[in-house]
PDB file of N, CA and C in Angstrom:
ATOM      1  N   UNK A 268     128.837  99.569  92.084  1.00  0.00           N
ATOM      2  CA  UNK A 268     129.839 100.654  93.040  1.00  0.00           C
ATOM      3  C   UNK A 268     130.848  99.530  93.696  1.00  0.00           C
ATOM      4  N   UNK A 269     132.222  99.646  93.265  1.00  0.00           N
ATOM      5  CA  UNK A 269     132.714  98.805  94.566  1.00  0.00           C
ATOM      6  C   UNK A 269     134.402  99.842  95.209  1.00  0.00           C
ATOM      7  N   UNK A 270     134.463  98.865  95.645  1.00  0.00           N
ATOM      8  CA  UNK A 270     135.317  99.633  97.214  1.00  0.00           C
ATOM      9  C   UNK A 270     136.593  99.724  96.733  1.00  0.00           C
ATOM     10  N   UNK A 271     137.483 100.777  97.172  1.00  0.00           N
ATOM     11  CA  UNK A 271     139.112 101.210  96.380  1.00  0.00           C
ATOM     12  C   UNK A 271     140.145 100.857  97.892  1.00  0.00           C
ATOM     13  N   UNK A 272     141.019 100.625  97.645  1.00  0.00           N
ATOM     14  CA  UNK A 272     141.682 100.478  98.197  1.00  0.00           C
ATOM     15  C   UNK A 272     141.939 101.089  99.259  1.00  0.00           C
ATOM     16  N   UNK A 273     142.427 101.470 100.414  1.00  0.00           N
ATOM     17  CA  UNK A 273     142.472 102.370 101.468  1.00  0.00           C
ATOM     18  C   UNK A 273     143.240 103.096 100.772  1.00  0.00           C
ATOM     19  N   UNK A 274     142.689 104.681 100.971  1.00  0.00           N
ATOM     20  CA  UNK A 274     143.540 105.326 100.216  1.00  0.00           C
ATOM     21  C   UNK A 274     143.196 106.018  98.561  1.00  0.00           C
ATOM     22  N   UNK A 275     142.386 104.861  97.893  1.00  0.00           N
ATOM     23  CA  UNK A 275     142.857 104.824  96.742  1.00  0.00           C
ATOM     24  C   UNK A 275     141.529 105.298  96.361  1.00  0.00           C
ATOM     25  N   UNK A 276     141.170 105.313  94.761  1.00  0.00           N
ATOM     26  CA  UNK A 276     139.862 106.062  94.253  1.00  0.00           C
ATOM     27  C   UNK A 276     138.956 104.952  93.788  1.00  0.00           C
ATOM     28  N   UNK A 277     137.960 105.311  93.779  1.00  0.00           N
ATOM     29  CA  UNK A 277     137.068 104.085  93.184  1.00  0.00           C
ATOM     30  C   UNK A 277     136.460 104.212  92.074  1.00  0.00           C
ATOM     31  N   UNK A 278     137.022 105.748  91.664  1.00  0.00           N
ATOM     32  CA  UNK A 278     136.101 106.325  90.064  1.00  0.00           C
ATOM     33  C   UNK A 278     135.055 106.587  90.671  1.00  0.00           C
ATOM     34  N   UNK A 279     134.575 107.040  89.199  1.00  0.00           N
ATOM     35  CA  UNK A 279     132.915 108.315  88.940  1.00  0.00           C
ATOM     36  C   UNK A 279     132.030 107.461  89.708  1.00  0.00           C
ATOM     37  N   UNK A 280     131.793 106.515  90.637  1.00  0.00           N
ATOM     38  CA  UNK A 280     130.619 106.144  91.067  1.00  0.00           C
ATOM     39  C   UNK A 280     129.408 106.829  91.767  1.00  0.00           C
ATOM     40  N   UNK A 281     128.231 106.234  91.550  1.00  0.00           N
ATOM     41  CA  UNK A 281     126.667 106.756  92.096  1.00  0.00           C
ATOM     42  C   UNK A 281     126.538 105.678  92.509  1.00  0.00           C
ATOM     43  N   UNK A 282     125.658 106.358  93.667  1.00  0.00           N
ATOM     44  CA  UNK A 282     124.345 104.852  93.908  1.00  0.00           C
ATOM     45  C   UNK A 282     123.567 105.383  93.337  1.00  0.00           C
ATOM     46  N   UNK A 283     123.149 104.449  92.600  1.00  0.00           N
ATOM     47  CA  UNK A 283     121.767 104.739  91.367  1.00  0.00           C
ATOM     48  C   UNK A 283     120.432 105.218  92.074  1.00  0.00           C
ATOM     49  N   UNK A 284     119.551 104.894  93.469  1.00  0.00           N
ATOM     50  CA  UNK A 284     118.714 105.089  93.689  1.00  0.00           C
ATOM     51  C   UNK A 284     119.463 105.168  95.067  1.00  0.00           C
ATOM     52  N   UNK A 285     118.870 106.275  96.155  1.00  0.00           N
ATOM     53  CA  UNK A 285     118.515 105.989  97.617  1.00  0.00           C
ATOM     54  C   UNK A 285     117.665 107.336  98.376  1.00  0.00           C
ATOM     55  N   UNK A 286     116.900 106.283  99.735  1.00  0.00           N
ATOM     56  CA  UNK A 286     116.493 106.887 100.411  1.00  0.00           C
ATOM     57  C   UNK A 286     116.660 108.107 101.639  1.00  0.00           C
ATOM     58  N   UNK A 287     116.607 109.313 101.453  1.00  0.00           N
ATOM     59  CA  UNK A 287     117.283 110.108 102.063  1.00  0.00           C
ATOM     60  C   UNK A 287     116.148 110.467 103.028  1.00  0.00           C
ATOM     61  N   UNK A 288     115.031 110.694 102.902  1.00  0.00           N
ATOM     62  CA  UNK A 288     113.931 111.217 103.535  1.00  0.00           C
ATOM     63  C   UNK A 288     112.310 110.313 103.128  1.00  0.00           C
ATOM     64  N   UNK A 289     111.868 109.763 104.340  1.00  0.00           N
ATOM     65  CA  UNK A 289     110.709 109.052 103.582  1.00  0.00           C
ATOM     66  C   UNK A 289     109.559 109.545 102.599  1.00  0.00           C
ATOM     67  N   UNK A 290     109.530 111.329 102.882  1.00  0.00           N
ATOM     68  CA  UNK A 290     108.786 112.471 102.620  1.00  0.00           C
ATOM     69  C   UNK A 290     109.236 112.647 101.128  1.00  0.00           C
ATOM     70  N   UNK A 291     110.353 112.047 101.145  1.00  0.00           N
ATOM     71  CA  UNK A 291     110.778 112.945  99.797  1.00  0.00           C
ATOM     72  C   UNK A 291     111.063 112.086  98.568  1.00  0.00           C
ATOM     73  N   UNK A 292     111.181 112.297  97.212  1.00  0.00           N
ATOM     74  CA  UNK A 292     111.188 111.152  96.475  1.00  0.00           C
ATOM     75  C   UNK A 292     112.951 111.059  96.606  1.00  0.00           C
ATOM     76  N   UNK A 293     112.959 109.626  96.098  1.00  0.00           N
ATOM     77  CA  UNK A 293     114.592 109.051  95.742  1.00  0.00           C
ATOM     78  C   UNK A 293     115.104 109.788  94.577  1.00  0.00           C
ATOM     79  N   UNK A 294     116.207 110.230  94.637  1.00  0.00           N
ATOM     80  CA  UNK A 294     117.217 110.774  93.779  1.00  0.00           C
ATOM     81  C   UNK A 294     118.484 109.956  93.614  1.00  0.00           C
ATOM     82  N   UNK A 295     119.001 110.361  92.193  1.00  0.00           N
ATOM     83  CA  UNK A 295     120.554 109.892  92.409  1.00  0.00           C
ATOM     84  C   UNK A 295     121.461 110.660  92.917  1.00  0.00           C
ATOM     85  N   UNK A 296     122.456 110.220  94.129  1.00  0.00           N
ATOM     86  CA  UNK A 296     123.501 110.859  94.517  1.00  0.00           C
ATOM     87  C   UNK A 296     124.731 110.607  93.827  1.00  0.00           C
ATOM     88  N   UNK A 297     125.752 111.939  93.397  1.00  0.00           N
ATOM     89  CA  UNK A 297     126.977 111.687  93.391  1.00  0.00           C
ATOM     90  C   UNK A 297     127.447 111.198  94.278  1.00  0.00           C
ATOM     91  N   UNK A 298     128.553 110.969  94.236  1.00  0.00           N
ATOM     92  CA  UNK A 298     129.696 110.118  95.424  1.00  0.00           C
ATOM     93  C   UNK A 298     130.644 110.744  95.393  1.00  0.00           C
ATOM     94  N   UNK A 299     131.442 111.624  93.895  1.00  0.00           N
ATOM     95  CA  UNK A 299     132.418 112.220  94.345  1.00  0.00           C
ATOM     96  C   UNK A 299     132.721 112.796  92.512  1.00  0.00           C
ATOM     97  N   UNK A 300     133.471 114.098  93.251  1.00  0.00           N
ATOM     98  CA  UNK A 300     133.444 115.174  92.040  1.00  0.00           C
ATOM     99  C   UNK A 300     134.652 115.030  91.133  1.00  0.00           C
ATOM    100  N   UNK A 301     135.393 113.689  91.294  1.00  0.00           N
ATOM    101  CA  UNK A 301     136.673 113.545  91.151  1.00  0.00           C
ATOM    102  C   UNK A 301     136.717 113.234  89.671  1.00  0.00           C
ATOM    103  N   UNK A 302     137.699 114.290  89.298  1.00  0.00           N
ATOM    104  CA  UNK A 302     137.799 113.822  87.401  1.00  0.00           C
ATOM    105  C   UNK A 302     139.032 112.980  87.523  1.00  0.00           C
ATOM    106  N   UNK A 303     139.073 112.252  86.131  1.00  0.00           N
ATOM    107  CA  UNK A 303     140.494 111.160  85.705  1.00  0.00           C
ATOM    108  C   UNK A 303     141.540 112.345  85.265  1.00  0.00           C
ATOM    109  N   UNK A 304     142.696 112.772  85.380  1.00  0.00           N
ATOM    110  CA  UNK A 304     143.360 113.023  85.473  1.00  0.00           C
ATOM    111  C   UNK A 304     143.792 112.766  83.407  1.00  0.00           C
ATOM    112  N   UNK A 305     143.711 114.065  83.119  1.00  0.00           N
ATOM    113  CA  UNK A 305     143.668 113.774  81.300  1.00  0.00           C
ATOM    114  C   UNK A 305     142.136 113.330  80.601  1.00  0.00           C
ATOM    115  N   UNK A 306     141.234 113.121  81.219  1.00  0.00           N
ATOM    116  CA  UNK A 306     140.070 112.743  80.870  1.00  0.00           C
ATOM    117  C   UNK A 306     139.435 114.458  80.273  1.00  0.00           C
ATOM    118  N   UNK A 307     138.645 114.062  79.400  1.00  0.00           N
ATOM    119  CA  UNK A 307     137.614 115.125  78.801  1.00  0.00           C
ATOM    120  C   UNK A 307     137.366 116.351  80.125  1.00  0.00           C
ATOM    121  N   UNK A 308     136.398 115.492  81.042  1.00  0.00           N
ATOM    122  CA  UNK A 308     136.196 116.072  81.882  1.00  0.00           C
ATOM    123  C   UNK A 308     137.015 116.947  82.512  1.00  0.00           C
ATOM    124  N   UNK A 309     138.329 116.956  83.063  1.00  0.00           N
ATOM    125  CA  UNK A 309     139.500 117.249  83.545  1.00  0.00           C
ATOM    126  C   UNK A 309     139.825 118.309  82.528  1.00  0.00           C
ATOM    127  N   UNK A 310     139.930 118.705  81.202  1.00  0.00           N
ATOM    128  CA  UNK A 310     140.542 119.055  80.492  1.00  0.00           C
ATOM    129  C   UNK A 310     139.463 120.301  80.340  1.00  0.00           C
ATOM    130  N   UNK A 311     138.149 119.971  80.382  1.00  0.00           N
ATOM    131  CA  UNK A 311     136.783 120.983  80.625  1.00  0.00           C
ATOM    132  C   UNK A 311     137.201 122.329  81.871  1.00  0.00           C
ATOM    133  N   UNK A 312     136.985 121.128  83.015  1.00  0.00           N
ATOM    134  CA  UNK A 312     137.113 121.867  84.826  1.00  0.00           C
ATOM    135  C   UNK A 312     138.712 123.021  84.264  1.00  0.00           C
ATOM    136  N   UNK A 313     139.530 122.539  83.725  1.00  0.00           N
ATOM    137  CA  UNK A 313     140.713 123.358  83.695  1.00  0.00           C
ATOM    138  C   UNK A 313     140.765 124.625  82.839  1.00  0.00           C
ATOM    139  N   UNK A 314     140.137 124.368  81.502  1.00  0.00           N
ATOM    140  CA  UNK A 314     139.741 125.225  80.830  1.00  0.00           C
ATOM    141  C   UNK A 314     139.262 126.252  81.988  1.00  0.00           C
ATOM    142  N   UNK A 315     137.612 125.910  82.386  1.00  0.00           N
ATOM    143  CA  UNK A 315     136.982 126.654  83.052  1.00  0.00           C
ATOM    144  C   UNK A 315     137.161 127.873  83.722  1.00  0.00           C
ATOM    145  N   UNK A 316     137.852 127.133  84.930  1.00  0.00           N
ATOM    146  CA  UNK A 316     139.232 127.545  85.773  1.00  0.00           C
ATOM    147  C   UNK A 316     140.001 128.350  85.459  1.00  0.00           C
ATOM    148  N   UNK A 317     140.729 128.536  84.399  1.00  0.00           N
ATOM    149  CA  UNK A 317     141.702 129.482  83.849  1.00  0.00           C
ATOM    150  C   UNK A 317     141.073 130.400  83.203  1.00  0.00           C
ATOM    151  N   UNK A 318     139.955 130.318  82.110  1.00  0.00           N
ATOM    152  CA  UNK A 318     139.221 131.804  81.898  1.00  0.00           C
ATOM    153  C   UNK A 318     138.374 131.964  82.431  1.00  0.00           C
ATOM    154  N   UNK A 319     137.802 131.651  84.252  1.00  0.00           N
ATOM    155  CA  UNK A 319     137.200 132.360  84.919  1.00  0.00           C
ATOM    156  C   UNK A 319     138.273 133.444  85.587  1.00  0.00           C
ATOM    157  N   UNK A 320     139.523 132.931  85.637  1.00  0.00           N
ATOM    158  CA  UNK A 320     140.079 133.720  86.527  1.00  0.00           C
ATOM    159  C   UNK A 320     140.614 135.044  85.901  1.00  0.00           C
ATOM    160  N   UNK A 321     141.272 134.766  84.266  1.00  0.00           N
ATOM    161  CA  UNK A 321     140.934 135.646  83.300  1.00  0.00           C
ATOM    162  C   UNK A 321     140.075 136.622  82.682  1.00  0.00           C
ATOM    163  N   UNK A 322     138.985 136.326  82.672  1.00  0.00           N
ATOM    164  CA  UNK A 322     137.694 136.648  82.886  1.00  0.00           C
ATOM    165  C   UNK A 322     137.552 137.817  84.044  1.00  0.00           C
ATOM    166  N   UNK A 323     137.952 137.320  84.906  1.00  0.00           N
ATOM    167  CA  UNK A 323     137.889 137.958  86.119  1.00  0.00           C
ATOM    168  C   UNK A 323     138.321 138.925  86.640  1.00  0.00           C
ATOM    169  N   UNK A 324     139.527 139.030  86.282  1.00  0.00           N
ATOM    170  CA  UNK A 324     141.071 139.988  86.334  1.00  0.00           C
ATOM    171  C   UNK A 324     140.380 141.194  85.450  1.00  0.00           C
ATOM    172  N   UNK A 325     139.723 141.238  84.535  1.00  0.00           N
ATOM    173  CA  UNK A 325     139.046 142.531  84.049  1.00  0.00           C
ATOM    174  C   UNK A 325     137.797 142.625  85.320  1.00  0.00           C
ATOM    175  N   UNK A 326     138.532 144.201  85.486  1.00  0.00           N
ATOM    176  CA  UNK A 326     137.431 144.554  86.265  1.00  0.00           C
ATOM    177  C   UNK A 326     135.337 144.328  86.235  1.00  0.00           C
ATOM    178  N   UNK A 327     136.049 145.211  84.665  1.00  0.00           N
ATOM    179  CA  UNK A 327     134.469 145.369  84.449  1.00  0.00           C
ATOM    180  C   UNK A 327     133.346 143.431  84.795  1.00  0.00           C
ATOM    181  N   UNK A 328     134.066 142.106  84.049  1.00  0.00           N
ATOM    182  CA  UNK A 328     134.119 141.188  84.829  1.00  0.00           C
ATOM    183  C   UNK A 328     134.003 140.695  85.946  1.00  0.00           C
ATOM    184  N   UNK A 329     133.653 141.388  87.164  1.00  0.00           N
ATOM    185  CA  UNK A 329     134.836 140.768  88.177  1.00  0.00           C
ATOM    186  C   UNK A 329     133.899 139.402  88.719  1.00  0.00           C
ATOM    187  N   UNK A 330     132.418 140.115  88.390  1.00  0.00           N
ATOM    188  CA  UNK A 330     131.301 138.333  88.919  1.00  0.00           C
ATOM    189  C   UNK A 330     131.399 137.585  87.901  1.00  0.00           C
ATOM    190  N   UNK A 331     132.149 137.321  86.891  1.00  0.00           N
ATOM    191  CA  UNK A 331     131.952 136.268  86.314  1.00  0.00           C
ATOM    192  C   UNK A 331     131.891 135.053  86.681  1.00  0.00           C
ATOM    193  N   UNK A 332     130.771 133.859  86.011  1.00  0.00           N
ATOM    194  CA  UNK A 332     130.999 132.766  86.857  1.00  0.00           C
ATOM    195  C   UNK A 332     130.467 131.682  85.407  1.00  0.00           C
ATOM    196  N   UNK A 333     130.893 130.388  85.282  1.00  0.00           N
ATOM    197  CA  UNK A 333     130.295 130.052  84.341  1.00  0.00           C
ATOM    198  C   UNK A 333     128.871 129.180  84.883  1.00  0.00           C
ATOM    199  N   UNK A 334     128.050 128.987  84.062  1.00  0.00           N
ATOM    200  CA  UNK A 334     126.698 128.683  84.494  1.00  0.00           C
ATOM    201  C   UNK A 334     126.875 127.256  85.444  1.00  0.00           C
ATOM    202  N   UNK A 335     126.564 127.463  86.398  1.00  0.00           N
ATOM    203  CA  UNK A 335     126.685 126.108  87.298  1.00  0.00           C
ATOM    204  C   UNK A 335     125.713 125.335  87.358  1.00  0.00           C
ATOM    205  N   UNK A 336     126.214 123.969  87.139  1.00  0.00           N
ATOM    206  CA  UNK A 336     125.583 122.502  86.925  1.00  0.00           C
ATOM    207  C   UNK A 336     125.154 122.694  85.686  1.00  0.00           C
ATOM    208  N   UNK A 337     125.639 123.131  84.489  1.00  0.00           N
ATOM    209  CA  UNK A 337     125.333 123.087  83.045  1.00  0.00           C
ATOM    210  C   UNK A 337     126.460 121.686  82.537  1.00  0.00           C
ATOM    211  N   UNK A 338     125.647 121.128  81.745  1.00  0.00           N
ATOM    212  CA  UNK A 338     127.027 119.722  81.025  1.00  0.00           C
ATOM    213  C   UNK A 338     127.365 120.056  79.929  1.00  0.00           C
ATOM    214  N   UNK A 339     128.454 120.118  79.547  1.00  0.00           N
ATOM    215  CA  UNK A 339     128.897 120.491  78.394  1.00  0.00           C
ATOM    216  C   UNK A 339     129.341 119.436  77.720  1.00  0.00           C
ATOM    217  N   UNK A 340     128.475 119.705  76.216  1.00  0.00           N
ATOM    218  CA  UNK A 340     128.618 118.618  75.024  1.00  0.00           C
ATOM    219  C   UNK A 340     129.508 118.590  74.488  1.00  0.00           C
ATOM    220  N   UNK A 341     130.562 117.895  74.091  1.00  0.00           N
ATOM    221  CA  UNK A 341     131.388 117.629  73.476  1.00  0.00           C
ATOM    222  C   UNK A 341     131.012 117.075  71.746  1.00  0.00           C
ATOM    223  N   UNK A 342     131.450 117.794  71.065  1.00  0.00           N
ATOM    224  CA  UNK A 342     130.849 117.599  69.380  1.00  0.00           C
ATOM    225  C   UNK A 342     132.113 116.627  69.227  1.00  0.00           C
ATOM    226  N   UNK A 343     131.640 115.366  68.807  1.00  0.00           N
ATOM    227  CA  UNK A 343     132.271 114.500  68.263  1.00  0.00           C
ATOM    228  C   UNK A 343     132.293 114.018  67.035  1.00  0.00           C
ATOM    229  N   UNK A 344     131.713 114.434  65.954  1.00  0.00           N
ATOM    230  CA  UNK A 344     131.670 113.827  64.425  1.00  0.00           C
ATOM    231  C   UNK A 344     130.947 115.396  63.794  1.00  0.00           C
ATOM    232  N   UNK A 345     130.849 115.279  62.315  1.00  0.00           N
ATOM    233  CA  UNK A 345     131.021 116.513  61.782  1.00  0.00           C
ATOM    234  C   UNK A 345     128.781 116.532  61.762  1.00  0.00           C
ATOM    235  N   UNK A 346     128.356 115.792  61.852  1.00  0.00           N
ATOM    236  CA  UNK A 346     126.904 115.541  61.829  1.00  0.00           C
ATOM    237  C   UNK A 346     126.627 116.220  63.344  1.00  0.00           C
ATOM    238  N   UNK A 347     126.995 115.720  64.074  1.00  0.00           N
ATOM    239  CA  UNK A 347     126.571 116.925  64.980  1.00  0.00           C
ATOM    240  C   UNK A 347     127.006 118.304  65.077  1.00  0.00           C
ATOM    241  N   UNK A 348     127.956 118.112  64.788  1.00  0.00           N
ATOM    242  CA  UNK A 348     127.860 120.074  64.972  1.00  0.00           C
ATOM    243  C   UNK A 348     127.324 120.316  63.790  1.00  0.00           C
ATOM    244  N   UNK A 349     126.873 119.769  62.884  1.00  0.00           N
ATOM    245  CA  UNK A 349     126.194 120.305  61.552  1.00  0.00           C
ATOM    246  C   UNK A 349     124.761 120.601  62.279  1.00  0.00           C
ATOM    247  N   UNK A 350     124.092 119.907  62.895  1.00  0.00           N
ATOM    248  CA  UNK A 350     123.117 119.860  63.869  1.00  0.00           C
ATOM    249  C   UNK A 350     123.407 121.048  65.159  1.00  0.00           C
ATOM    250  N   UNK A 351     123.969 120.816  65.902  1.00  0.00           N
ATOM    251  CA  UNK A 351     124.093 122.184  66.393  1.00  0.00           C
ATOM    252  C   UNK A 351     124.119 123.417  65.795  1.00  0.00           C
ATOM    253  N   UNK A 352     125.161 123.446  64.967  1.00  0.00           N
ATOM    254  CA  UNK A 352     125.309 125.010  64.001  1.00  0.00           C
ATOM    255  C   UNK A 352     123.960 125.279  63.765  1.00  0.00           C
ATOM    256  N   UNK A 353     123.440 124.506  63.518  1.00  0.00           N
ATOM    257  CA  UNK A 353     122.023 125.045  62.796  1.00  0.00           C
ATOM    258  C   UNK A 353     121.243 124.941  63.875  1.00  0.00           C
ATOM    259  N   UNK A 354     121.125 124.745  65.130  1.00  0.00           N
ATOM    260  CA  UNK A 354     119.983 124.970  66.016  1.00  0.00           C
ATOM    261  C   UNK A 354     120.323 126.512  66.682  1.00  0.00           C
ATOM    262  N   UNK A 355     121.889 126.825  66.647  1.00  0.00           N
ATOM    263  CA  UNK A 355     121.988 127.902  67.311  1.00  0.00           C
ATOM    264  C   UNK A 355     122.153 129.034  66.136  1.00  0.00           C
ATOM    265  N   UNK A 356     122.028 128.987  64.577  1.00  0.00           N
ATOM    266  CA  UNK A 356     121.669 129.537  63.447  1.00  0.00           C
ATOM    267  C   UNK A 356     120.132 130.029  63.522  1.00  0.00           C
ATOM    268  N   UNK A 357     118.866 129.210  63.689  1.00  0.00           N
ATOM    269  CA  UNK A 357     117.782 129.237  63.877  1.00  0.00           C
ATOM    270  C   UNK A 357     117.034 129.147  65.020  1.00  0.00           C
ATOM    271  N   UNK A 358     117.938 129.547  66.060  1.00  0.00           N
ATOM    272  CA  UNK A 358     117.122 129.458  67.232  1.00  0.00           C
ATOM    273  C   UNK A 358     116.714 130.909  67.818  1.00  0.00           C
ATOM    274  N   UNK A 359     116.976 131.722  67.428  1.00  0.00           N
ATOM    275  CA  UNK A 359     116.597 133.550  67.851  1.00  0.00           C
ATOM    276  C   UNK A 359     115.481 133.646  66.961  1.00  0.00           C
ATOM    277  N   UNK A 360     115.689 133.340  65.253  1.00  0.00           N
ATOM    278  CA  UNK A 360     114.441 133.461  64.299  1.00  0.00           C
ATOM    279  C   UNK A 360     113.200 132.461  64.871  1.00  0.00           C
ATOM    280  N   UNK A 361     113.665 131.448  65.473  1.00  0.00           N
ATOM    281  CA  UNK A 361     112.512 130.729  65.337  1.00  0.00           C
ATOM    282  C   UNK A 361     111.543 131.206  66.774  1.00  0.00           C
ATOM    283  N   UNK A 362     112.413 131.291  67.841  1.00  0.00           N
ATOM    284  CA  UNK A 362     111.841 132.299  69.291  1.00  0.00           C
ATOM    285  C   UNK A 362     110.998 133.712  69.175  1.00  0.00           C
ATOM    286  N   UNK A 363     111.809 134.230  68.032  1.00  0.00           N
ATOM    287  CA  UNK A 363     110.982 135.147  67.610  1.00  0.00           C
ATOM    288  C   UNK A 363     109.745 135.385  67.300  1.00  0.00           C
ATOM    289  N   UNK A 364     109.555 133.917  65.837  1.00  0.00           N
ATOM    290  CA  UNK A 364     108.068 133.709  65.639  1.00  0.00           C
ATOM    291  C   UNK A 364     107.066 132.713  66.350  1.00  0.00           C
ATOM    292  N   UNK A 365     107.783 132.228  67.811  1.00  0.00           N
ATOM    293  CA  UNK A 365     106.852 131.754  68.989  1.00  0.00           C
ATOM    294  C   UNK A 365     106.468 132.823  69.508  1.00  0.00           C
ATOM    295  N   UNK A 366     107.289 133.737  70.071  1.00  0.00           N
ATOM    296  CA  UNK A 366     106.828 134.670  71.026  1.00  0.00           C
ATOM    297  C   UNK A 366     106.650 135.749  70.522  1.00  0.00           C
ATOM    298  N   UNK A 367     106.333 135.934  69.221  1.00  0.00           N
ATOM    299  CA  UNK A 367     105.826 137.314  68.409  1.00  0.00           C
ATOM    300  C   UNK A 367     107.132 138.799  68.906  1.00  0.00           C
ATOM    301  N   UNK A 368     108.102 138.718  69.482  1.00  0.00           N
ATOM    302  CA  UNK A 368     108.893 139.662  70.019  1.00  0.00           C
ATOM    303  C   UNK A 368     110.570 140.315  69.358  1.00  0.00           C
ATOM    304  N   UNK A 369     111.188 140.609  69.197  1.00  0.00           N
ATOM    305  CA  UNK A 369     111.911 140.656  68.515  1.00  0.00           C
ATOM    306  C   UNK A 369     113.152 140.776  69.894  1.00  0.00           C
ATOM    307  N   UNK A 370     114.188 139.476  69.865  1.00  0.00           N
ATOM    308  CA  UNK A 370     115.366 139.767  70.976  1.00  0.00           C
ATOM    309  C   UNK A 370     116.310 141.192  70.304  1.00  0.00           C
ATOM    310  N   UNK A 371     116.541 141.493  70.764  1.00  0.00           N
ATOM    311  CA  UNK A 371     117.710 143.022  70.878  1.00  0.00           C
ATOM    312  C   UNK A 371     118.849 142.113  70.391  1.00  0.00           C
ATOM    313  N   UNK A 372     119.803 142.194  69.413  1.00  0.00           N
ATOM    314  CA  UNK A 372     121.163 141.975  68.667  1.00  0.00           C
ATOM    315  C   UNK A 372     121.895 142.320  70.006  1.00  0.00           C
ATOM    316  N   UNK A 373     122.947 141.092  70.096  1.00  0.00           N
ATOM    317  CA  UNK A 373     123.672 140.769  71.119  1.00  0.00           C
ATOM    318  C   UNK A 373     125.070 141.993  70.993  1.00  0.00           C
TER     319      UNK A 373
END
């Protein structure tokens, strides 16, 4: 971690481990939610903000919220896309085989 000039941004820095309470285990602490303009994280954050407002505008979905603390994964190549698409295709049948129950269709 580094210091930023007064009034500046030190970037997306983390403290790797920090003891908060001697009776609780160590855990990483995020210093800032600041996202660099134009970064993928900033673009995704903007997309979620706009779509949430549009979806909530419809009275039927006024309580819509994106899943909290969910980490989006950016697909970066065809192999990754194929792996994720196969998971989506196969997830329902595999779940039904494992649990012996049908999932109602969406």
